[in-house]
PDB file of C-alpha atoms in Angstrom:
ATOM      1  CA  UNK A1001      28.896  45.145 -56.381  1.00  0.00           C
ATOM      2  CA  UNK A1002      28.536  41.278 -56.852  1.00  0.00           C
ATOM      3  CA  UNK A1003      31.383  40.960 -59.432  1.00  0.00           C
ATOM      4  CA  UNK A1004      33.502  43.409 -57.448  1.00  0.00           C
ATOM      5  CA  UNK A1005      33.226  40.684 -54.716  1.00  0.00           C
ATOM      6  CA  UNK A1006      33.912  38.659 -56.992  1.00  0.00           C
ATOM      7  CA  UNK A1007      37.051  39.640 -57.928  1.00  0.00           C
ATOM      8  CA  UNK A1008      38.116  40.365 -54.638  1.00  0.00           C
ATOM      9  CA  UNK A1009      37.251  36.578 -53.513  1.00  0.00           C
ATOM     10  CA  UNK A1010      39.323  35.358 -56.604  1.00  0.00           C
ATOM     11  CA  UNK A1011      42.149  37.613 -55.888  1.00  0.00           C
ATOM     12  CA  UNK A1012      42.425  36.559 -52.611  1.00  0.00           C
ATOM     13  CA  UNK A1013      42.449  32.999 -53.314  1.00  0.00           C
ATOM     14  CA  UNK A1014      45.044  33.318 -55.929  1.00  0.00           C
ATOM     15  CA  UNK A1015      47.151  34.854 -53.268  1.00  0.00           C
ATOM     16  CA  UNK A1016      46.418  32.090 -50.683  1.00  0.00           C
ATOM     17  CA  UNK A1017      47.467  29.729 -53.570  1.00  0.00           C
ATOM     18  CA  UNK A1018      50.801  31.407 -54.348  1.00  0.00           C
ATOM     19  CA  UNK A1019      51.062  31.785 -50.637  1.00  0.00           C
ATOM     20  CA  UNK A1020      50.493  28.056 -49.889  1.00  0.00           C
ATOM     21  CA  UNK A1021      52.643  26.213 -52.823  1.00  0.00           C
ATOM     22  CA  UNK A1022      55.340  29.165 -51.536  1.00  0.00           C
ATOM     23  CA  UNK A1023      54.886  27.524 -48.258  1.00  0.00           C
ATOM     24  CA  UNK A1024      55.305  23.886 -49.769  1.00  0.00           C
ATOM     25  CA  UNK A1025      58.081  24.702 -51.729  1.00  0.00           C
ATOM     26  CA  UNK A1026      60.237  26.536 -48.994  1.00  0.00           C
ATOM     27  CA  UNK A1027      61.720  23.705 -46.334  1.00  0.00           C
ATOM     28  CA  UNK A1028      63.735  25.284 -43.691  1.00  0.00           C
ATOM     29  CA  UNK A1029      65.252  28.897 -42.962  1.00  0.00           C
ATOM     30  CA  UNK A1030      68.864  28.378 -45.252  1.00  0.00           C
ATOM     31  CA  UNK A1031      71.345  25.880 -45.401  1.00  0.00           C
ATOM     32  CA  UNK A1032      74.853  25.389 -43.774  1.00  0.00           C
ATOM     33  CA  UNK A1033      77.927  24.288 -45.643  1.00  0.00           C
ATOM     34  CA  UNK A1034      81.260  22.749 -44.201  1.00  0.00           C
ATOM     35  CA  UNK A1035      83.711  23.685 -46.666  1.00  0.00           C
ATOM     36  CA  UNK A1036      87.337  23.113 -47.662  1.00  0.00           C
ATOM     37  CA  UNK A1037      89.758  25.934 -49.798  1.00  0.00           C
ATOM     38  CA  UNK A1038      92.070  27.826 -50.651  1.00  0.00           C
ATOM     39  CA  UNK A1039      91.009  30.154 -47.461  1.00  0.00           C
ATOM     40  CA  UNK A1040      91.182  27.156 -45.041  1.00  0.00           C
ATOM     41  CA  UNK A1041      88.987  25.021 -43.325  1.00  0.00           C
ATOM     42  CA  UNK A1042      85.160  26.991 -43.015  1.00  0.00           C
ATOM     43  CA  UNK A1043      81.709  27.186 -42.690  1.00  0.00           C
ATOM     44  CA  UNK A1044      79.017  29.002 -43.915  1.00  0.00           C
ATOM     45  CA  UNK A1045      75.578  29.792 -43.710  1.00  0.00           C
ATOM     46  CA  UNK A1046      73.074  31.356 -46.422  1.00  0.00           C
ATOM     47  CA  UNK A1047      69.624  32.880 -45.760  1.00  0.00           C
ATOM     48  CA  UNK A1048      67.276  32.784 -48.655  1.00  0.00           C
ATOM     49  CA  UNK A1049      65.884  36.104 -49.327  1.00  0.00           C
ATOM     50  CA  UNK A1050      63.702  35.106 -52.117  1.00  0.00           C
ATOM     51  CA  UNK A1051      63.917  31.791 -54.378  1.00  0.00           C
ATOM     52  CA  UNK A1052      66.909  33.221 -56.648  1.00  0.00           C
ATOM     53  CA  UNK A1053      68.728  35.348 -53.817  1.00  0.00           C
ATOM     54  CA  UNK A1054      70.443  34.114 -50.767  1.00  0.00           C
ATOM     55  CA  UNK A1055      73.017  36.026 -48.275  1.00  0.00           C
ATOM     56  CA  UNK A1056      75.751  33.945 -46.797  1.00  0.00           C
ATOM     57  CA  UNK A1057      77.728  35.072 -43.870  1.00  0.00           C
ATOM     58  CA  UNK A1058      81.188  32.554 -43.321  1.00  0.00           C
ATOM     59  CA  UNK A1059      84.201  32.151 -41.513  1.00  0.00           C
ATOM     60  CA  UNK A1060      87.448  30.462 -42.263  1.00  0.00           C
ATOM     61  CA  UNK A1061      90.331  29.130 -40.713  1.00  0.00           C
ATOM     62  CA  UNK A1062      93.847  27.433 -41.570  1.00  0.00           C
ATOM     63  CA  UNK A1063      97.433  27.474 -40.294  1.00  0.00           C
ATOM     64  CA  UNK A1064     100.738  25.435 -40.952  1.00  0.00           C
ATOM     65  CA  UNK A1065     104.331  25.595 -40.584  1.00  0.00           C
ATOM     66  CA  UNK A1066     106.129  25.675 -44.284  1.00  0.00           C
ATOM     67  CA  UNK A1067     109.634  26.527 -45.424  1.00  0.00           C
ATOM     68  CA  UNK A1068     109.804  29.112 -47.889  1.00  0.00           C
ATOM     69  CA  UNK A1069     112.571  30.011 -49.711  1.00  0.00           C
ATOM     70  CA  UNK A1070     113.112  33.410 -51.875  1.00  0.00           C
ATOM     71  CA  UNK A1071     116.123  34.839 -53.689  1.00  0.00           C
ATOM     72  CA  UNK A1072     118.745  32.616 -51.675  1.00  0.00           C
ATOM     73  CA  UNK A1073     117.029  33.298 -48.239  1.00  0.00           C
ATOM     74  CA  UNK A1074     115.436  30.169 -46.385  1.00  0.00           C
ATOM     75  CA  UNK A1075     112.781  31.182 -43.917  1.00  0.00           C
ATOM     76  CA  UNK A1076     110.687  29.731 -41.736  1.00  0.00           C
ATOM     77  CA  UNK A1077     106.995  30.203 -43.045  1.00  0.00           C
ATOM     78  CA  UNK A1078     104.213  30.000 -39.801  1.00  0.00           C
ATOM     79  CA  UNK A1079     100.822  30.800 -42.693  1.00  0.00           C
ATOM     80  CA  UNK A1080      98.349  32.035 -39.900  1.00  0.00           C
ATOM     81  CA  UNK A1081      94.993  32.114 -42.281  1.00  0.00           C
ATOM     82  CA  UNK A1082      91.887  33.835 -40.663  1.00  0.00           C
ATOM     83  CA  UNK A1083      88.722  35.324 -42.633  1.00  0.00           C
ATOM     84  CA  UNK A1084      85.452  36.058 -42.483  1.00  0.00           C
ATOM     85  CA  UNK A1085      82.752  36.894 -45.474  1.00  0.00           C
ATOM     86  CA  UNK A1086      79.894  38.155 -46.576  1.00  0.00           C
ATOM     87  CA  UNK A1087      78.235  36.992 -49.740  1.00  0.00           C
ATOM     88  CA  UNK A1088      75.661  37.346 -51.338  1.00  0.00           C
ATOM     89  CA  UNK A1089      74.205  34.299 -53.641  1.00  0.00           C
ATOM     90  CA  UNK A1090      72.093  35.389 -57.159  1.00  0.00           C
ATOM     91  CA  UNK A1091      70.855  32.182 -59.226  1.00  0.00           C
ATOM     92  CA  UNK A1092      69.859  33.411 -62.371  1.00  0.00           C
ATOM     93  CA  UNK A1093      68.317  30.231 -64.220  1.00  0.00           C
ATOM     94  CA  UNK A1094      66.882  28.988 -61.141  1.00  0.00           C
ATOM     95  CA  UNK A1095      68.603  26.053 -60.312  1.00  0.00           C
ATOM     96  CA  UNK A1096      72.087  25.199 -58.174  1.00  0.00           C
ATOM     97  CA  UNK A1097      74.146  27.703 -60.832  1.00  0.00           C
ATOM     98  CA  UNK A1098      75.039  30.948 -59.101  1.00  0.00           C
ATOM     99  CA  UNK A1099      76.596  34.233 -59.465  1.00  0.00           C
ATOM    100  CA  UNK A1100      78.799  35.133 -56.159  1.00  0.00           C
ATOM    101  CA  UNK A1101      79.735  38.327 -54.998  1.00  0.00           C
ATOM    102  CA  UNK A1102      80.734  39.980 -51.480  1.00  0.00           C
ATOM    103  CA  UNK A1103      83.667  40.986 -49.161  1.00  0.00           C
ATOM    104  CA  UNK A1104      86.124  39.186 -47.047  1.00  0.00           C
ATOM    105  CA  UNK A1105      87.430  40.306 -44.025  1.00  0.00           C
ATOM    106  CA  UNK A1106      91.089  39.202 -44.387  1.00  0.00           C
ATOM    107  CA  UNK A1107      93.287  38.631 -41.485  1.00  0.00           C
ATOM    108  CA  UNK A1108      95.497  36.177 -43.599  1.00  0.00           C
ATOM    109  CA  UNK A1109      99.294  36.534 -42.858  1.00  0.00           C
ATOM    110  CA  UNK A1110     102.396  34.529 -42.968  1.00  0.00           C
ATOM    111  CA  UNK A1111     105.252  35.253 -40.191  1.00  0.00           C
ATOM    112  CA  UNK A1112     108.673  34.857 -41.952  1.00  0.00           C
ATOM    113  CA  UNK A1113     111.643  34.008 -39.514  1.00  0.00           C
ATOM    114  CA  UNK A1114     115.068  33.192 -40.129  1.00  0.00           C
ATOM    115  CA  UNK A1115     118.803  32.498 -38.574  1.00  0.00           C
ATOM    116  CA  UNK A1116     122.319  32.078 -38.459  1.00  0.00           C
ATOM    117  CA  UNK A1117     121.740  29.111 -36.266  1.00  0.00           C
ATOM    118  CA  UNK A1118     123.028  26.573 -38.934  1.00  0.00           C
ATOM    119  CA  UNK A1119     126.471  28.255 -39.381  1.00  0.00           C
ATOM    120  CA  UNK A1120     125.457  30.344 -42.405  1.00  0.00           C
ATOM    121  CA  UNK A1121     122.722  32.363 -43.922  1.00  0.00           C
ATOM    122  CA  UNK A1122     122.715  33.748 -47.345  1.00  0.00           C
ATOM    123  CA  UNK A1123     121.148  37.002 -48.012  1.00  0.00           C
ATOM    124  CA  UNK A1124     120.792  39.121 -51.153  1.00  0.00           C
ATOM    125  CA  UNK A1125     123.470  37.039 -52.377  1.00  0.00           C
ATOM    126  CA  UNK A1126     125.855  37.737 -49.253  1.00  0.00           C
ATOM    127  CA  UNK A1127     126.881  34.985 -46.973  1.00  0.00           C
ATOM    128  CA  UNK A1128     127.077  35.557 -43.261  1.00  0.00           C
ATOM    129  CA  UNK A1129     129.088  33.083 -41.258  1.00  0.00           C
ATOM    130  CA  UNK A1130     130.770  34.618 -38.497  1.00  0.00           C
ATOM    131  CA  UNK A1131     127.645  36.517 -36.824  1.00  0.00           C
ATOM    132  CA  UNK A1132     124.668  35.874 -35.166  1.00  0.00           C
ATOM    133  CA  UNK A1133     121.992  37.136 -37.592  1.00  0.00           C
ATOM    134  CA  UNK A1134     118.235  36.999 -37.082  1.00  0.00           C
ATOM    135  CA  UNK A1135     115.209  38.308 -39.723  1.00  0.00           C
ATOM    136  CA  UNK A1136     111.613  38.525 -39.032  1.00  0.00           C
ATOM    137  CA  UNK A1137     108.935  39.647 -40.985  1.00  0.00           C
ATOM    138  CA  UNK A1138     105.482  39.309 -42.048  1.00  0.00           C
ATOM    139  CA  UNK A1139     103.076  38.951 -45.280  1.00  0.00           C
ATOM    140  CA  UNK A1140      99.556  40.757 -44.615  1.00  0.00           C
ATOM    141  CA  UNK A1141      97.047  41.528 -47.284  1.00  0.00           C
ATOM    142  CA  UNK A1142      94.359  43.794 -47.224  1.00  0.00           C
ATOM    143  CA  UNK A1143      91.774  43.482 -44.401  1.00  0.00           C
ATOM    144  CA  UNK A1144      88.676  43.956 -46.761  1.00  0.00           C
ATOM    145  CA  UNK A1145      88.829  42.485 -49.901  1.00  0.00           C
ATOM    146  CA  UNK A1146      86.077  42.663 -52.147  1.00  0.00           C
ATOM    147  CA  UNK A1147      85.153  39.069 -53.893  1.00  0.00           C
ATOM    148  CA  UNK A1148      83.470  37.909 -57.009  1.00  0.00           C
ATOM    149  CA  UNK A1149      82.745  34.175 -58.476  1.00  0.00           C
ATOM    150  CA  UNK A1150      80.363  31.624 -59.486  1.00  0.00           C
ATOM    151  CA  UNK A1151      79.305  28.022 -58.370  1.00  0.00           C
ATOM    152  CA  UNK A1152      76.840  25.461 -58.170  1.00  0.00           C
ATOM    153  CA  UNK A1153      75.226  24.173 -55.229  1.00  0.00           C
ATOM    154  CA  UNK A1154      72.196  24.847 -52.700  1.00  0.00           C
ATOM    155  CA  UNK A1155      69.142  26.671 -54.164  1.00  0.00           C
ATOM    156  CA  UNK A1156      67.604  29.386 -52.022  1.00  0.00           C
ATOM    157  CA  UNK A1157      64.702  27.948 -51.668  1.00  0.00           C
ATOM    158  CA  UNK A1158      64.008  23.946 -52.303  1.00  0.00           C
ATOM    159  CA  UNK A1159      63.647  20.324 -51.622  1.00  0.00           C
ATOM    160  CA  UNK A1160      66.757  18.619 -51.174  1.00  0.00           C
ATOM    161  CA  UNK A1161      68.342  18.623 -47.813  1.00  0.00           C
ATOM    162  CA  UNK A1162      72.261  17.390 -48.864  1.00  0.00           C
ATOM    163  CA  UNK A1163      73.551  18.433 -51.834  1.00  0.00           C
ATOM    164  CA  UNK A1164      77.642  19.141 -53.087  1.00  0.00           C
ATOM    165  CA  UNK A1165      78.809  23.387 -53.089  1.00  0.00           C
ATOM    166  CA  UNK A1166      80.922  24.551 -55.609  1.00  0.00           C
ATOM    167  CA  UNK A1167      82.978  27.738 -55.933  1.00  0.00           C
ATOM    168  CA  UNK A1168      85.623  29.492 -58.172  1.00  0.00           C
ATOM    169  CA  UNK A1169      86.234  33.002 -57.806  1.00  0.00           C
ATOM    170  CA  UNK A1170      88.793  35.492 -57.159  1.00  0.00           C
ATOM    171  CA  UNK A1171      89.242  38.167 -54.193  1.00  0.00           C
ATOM    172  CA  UNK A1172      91.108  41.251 -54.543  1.00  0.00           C
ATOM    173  CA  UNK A1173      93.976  41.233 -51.946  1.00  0.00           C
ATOM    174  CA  UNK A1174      97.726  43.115 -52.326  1.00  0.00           C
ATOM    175  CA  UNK A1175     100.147  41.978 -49.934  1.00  0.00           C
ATOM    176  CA  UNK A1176     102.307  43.921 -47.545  1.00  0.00           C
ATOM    177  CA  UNK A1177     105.627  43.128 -47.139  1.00  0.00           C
ATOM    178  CA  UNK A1178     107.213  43.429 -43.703  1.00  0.00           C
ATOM    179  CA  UNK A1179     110.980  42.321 -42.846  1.00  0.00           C
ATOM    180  CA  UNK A1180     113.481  43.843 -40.289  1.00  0.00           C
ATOM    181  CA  UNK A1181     116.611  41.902 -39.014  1.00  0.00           C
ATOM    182  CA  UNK A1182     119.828  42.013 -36.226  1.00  0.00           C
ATOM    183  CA  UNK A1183     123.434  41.349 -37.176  1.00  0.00           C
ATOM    184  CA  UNK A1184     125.998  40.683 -34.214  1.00  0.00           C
ATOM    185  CA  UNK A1185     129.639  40.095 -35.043  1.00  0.00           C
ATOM    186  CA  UNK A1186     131.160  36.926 -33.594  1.00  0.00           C
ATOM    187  CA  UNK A1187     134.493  38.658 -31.647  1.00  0.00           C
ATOM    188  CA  UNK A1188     136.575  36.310 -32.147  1.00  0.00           C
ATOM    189  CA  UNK A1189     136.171  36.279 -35.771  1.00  0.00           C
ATOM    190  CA  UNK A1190     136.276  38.960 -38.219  1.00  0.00           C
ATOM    191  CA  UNK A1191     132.742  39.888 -39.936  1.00  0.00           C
ATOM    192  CA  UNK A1192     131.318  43.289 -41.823  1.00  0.00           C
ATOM    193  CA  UNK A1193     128.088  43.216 -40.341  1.00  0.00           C
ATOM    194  CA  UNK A1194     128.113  46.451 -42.116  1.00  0.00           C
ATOM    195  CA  UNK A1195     126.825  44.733 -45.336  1.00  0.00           C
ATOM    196  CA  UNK A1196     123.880  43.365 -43.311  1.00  0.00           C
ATOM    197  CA  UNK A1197     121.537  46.229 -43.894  1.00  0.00           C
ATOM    198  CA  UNK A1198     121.683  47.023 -47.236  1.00  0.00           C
ATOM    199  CA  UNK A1199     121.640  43.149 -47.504  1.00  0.00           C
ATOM    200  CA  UNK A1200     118.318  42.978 -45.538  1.00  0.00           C
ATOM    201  CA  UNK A1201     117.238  46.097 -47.460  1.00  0.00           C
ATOM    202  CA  UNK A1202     117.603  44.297 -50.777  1.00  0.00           C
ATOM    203  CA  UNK A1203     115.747  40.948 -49.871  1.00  0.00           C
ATOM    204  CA  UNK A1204     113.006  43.230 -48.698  1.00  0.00           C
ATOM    205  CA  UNK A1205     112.702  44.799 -52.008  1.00  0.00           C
ATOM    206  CA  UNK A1206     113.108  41.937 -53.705  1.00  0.00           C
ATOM    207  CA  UNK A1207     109.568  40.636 -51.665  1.00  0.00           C
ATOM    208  CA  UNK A1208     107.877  43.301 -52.348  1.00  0.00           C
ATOM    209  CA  UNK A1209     108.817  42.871 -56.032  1.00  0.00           C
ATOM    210  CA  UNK A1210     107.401  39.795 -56.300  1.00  0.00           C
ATOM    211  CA  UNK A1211     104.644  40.624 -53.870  1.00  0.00           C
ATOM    212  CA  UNK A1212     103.951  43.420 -56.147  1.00  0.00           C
ATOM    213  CA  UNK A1213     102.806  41.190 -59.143  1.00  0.00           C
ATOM    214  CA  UNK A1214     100.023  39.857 -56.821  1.00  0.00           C
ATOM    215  CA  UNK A1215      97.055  41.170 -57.408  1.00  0.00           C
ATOM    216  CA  UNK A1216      94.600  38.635 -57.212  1.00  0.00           C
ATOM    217  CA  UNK A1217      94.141  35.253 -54.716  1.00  0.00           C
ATOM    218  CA  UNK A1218      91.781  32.913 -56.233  1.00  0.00           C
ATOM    219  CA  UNK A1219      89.366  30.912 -54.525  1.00  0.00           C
ATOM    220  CA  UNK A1220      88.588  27.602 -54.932  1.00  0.00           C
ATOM    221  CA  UNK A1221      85.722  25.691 -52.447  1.00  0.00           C
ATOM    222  CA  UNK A1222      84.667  22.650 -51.955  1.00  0.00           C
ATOM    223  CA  UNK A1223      81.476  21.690 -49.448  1.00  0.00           C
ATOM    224  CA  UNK A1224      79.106  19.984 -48.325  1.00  0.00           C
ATOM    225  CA  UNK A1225      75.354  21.894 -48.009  1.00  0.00           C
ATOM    226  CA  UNK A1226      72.431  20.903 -44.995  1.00  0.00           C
ATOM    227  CA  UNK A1227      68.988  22.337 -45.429  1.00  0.00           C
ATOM    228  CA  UNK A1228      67.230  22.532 -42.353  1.00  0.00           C
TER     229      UNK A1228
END
């Protein structure tokens, strides 16, 4: 019976130990990171779920006004990026190197607009001059992309409160191609707005064509970690 308490007693206080420098090691509940890529401006924050594992949960956000121009048509580019993500953080050797992987939620899209308003607008290799002409579309991807990468940054679980995030990966995401148009024939002047649909039709293919190779977005980050 005495060694049998014994044991227990040791047992115990090996577990109090473990418990203790556990204690000591862990400072804080996560980190937050203010980060800048290829998704936009964002923040995240990771939990740590043990001292290699850690779940982050972001959001990111960009938009600009661009010009884009694509088999002779000039549009007007409005890039309206807005995601969210899930991630989830495994560092195998213990240290700021980490295997990434997760899902986006991707509401990413660029509006595509353009007009006869300068006098002329090419399409599909047909000039309109005489009309007033009008296109509008859109570039969506796919609202949940799955994500995988690696980086170097934040431990789960550790000492420093600053340190500099890291991340290269890739996230699955096809885009959709959207584009419909309006052709109306100056009277005075004589115009086959008949050619405008199969014109339209044909720089719509030719997005999606080149849509079509796109597979993949990469993503590239670059942040700044807090502990608390």
């Amino acid at each position: 019976m005495k060694k049998i308490i014994q044991t227990c007693l040791y047992i115990v206080t090996i577990v109090l130990s473990l418990n203790t420098a556990a204690a000591e090691e862990k400072t804080g509940d996560g980190h937050i990171t203010a980060k800048a890529s290829t998704m936009g401006f964002g923040i995240e924050y990771n939990y740590p779920v043990t001292s290699v594992l850690s779940i982050g949960i972001g959001v990111n956000k960009f938009s600009a006004n661009k010009t884009l121009t694509k088999h002779n048509v000039h549009y007007n580019a409005d890039v309206d990026f807005k995601s969210a993500s899930i991630i989830t953080n495994y560092h195998p050797f213990s240290n700021g190197f980490r295997l990434r992987a997760g899902t986006y939620y991707n509401d990413n899209k660029i509006n595509l607009s353009a007009d006869s308003s300068t006098g002329t607008l090419t399409i599909a290799s047909t000039e309109f001059t005489n009309a007033d002409i009008a296109i509008n579309g859109e570039l969506s991807f796919k609202k949940f992309s799955p994500y995988i990468g690696i980086g170097y940054g934040s431990e789960p679980i550790g000492d420093n409160t600053l340190s500099l995030d890291i991340d290269i990966g890739v996230m699955q995401s096809p885009i959709k191609v959207q584009l419909t148009g309006t052709c109306e024939a100056n009277p005075t002047k004589e115009l086959a707005c008949h050619l405008f649909d199969p014109s339209l039709a044909k720089a719509k293919a030719d997005l999606e064509e080149e849509a079509g190779k796109i597979k993949l977005y990469p993503i590239v980050s670059l942040g700044l970690s807090y502990r608390f």
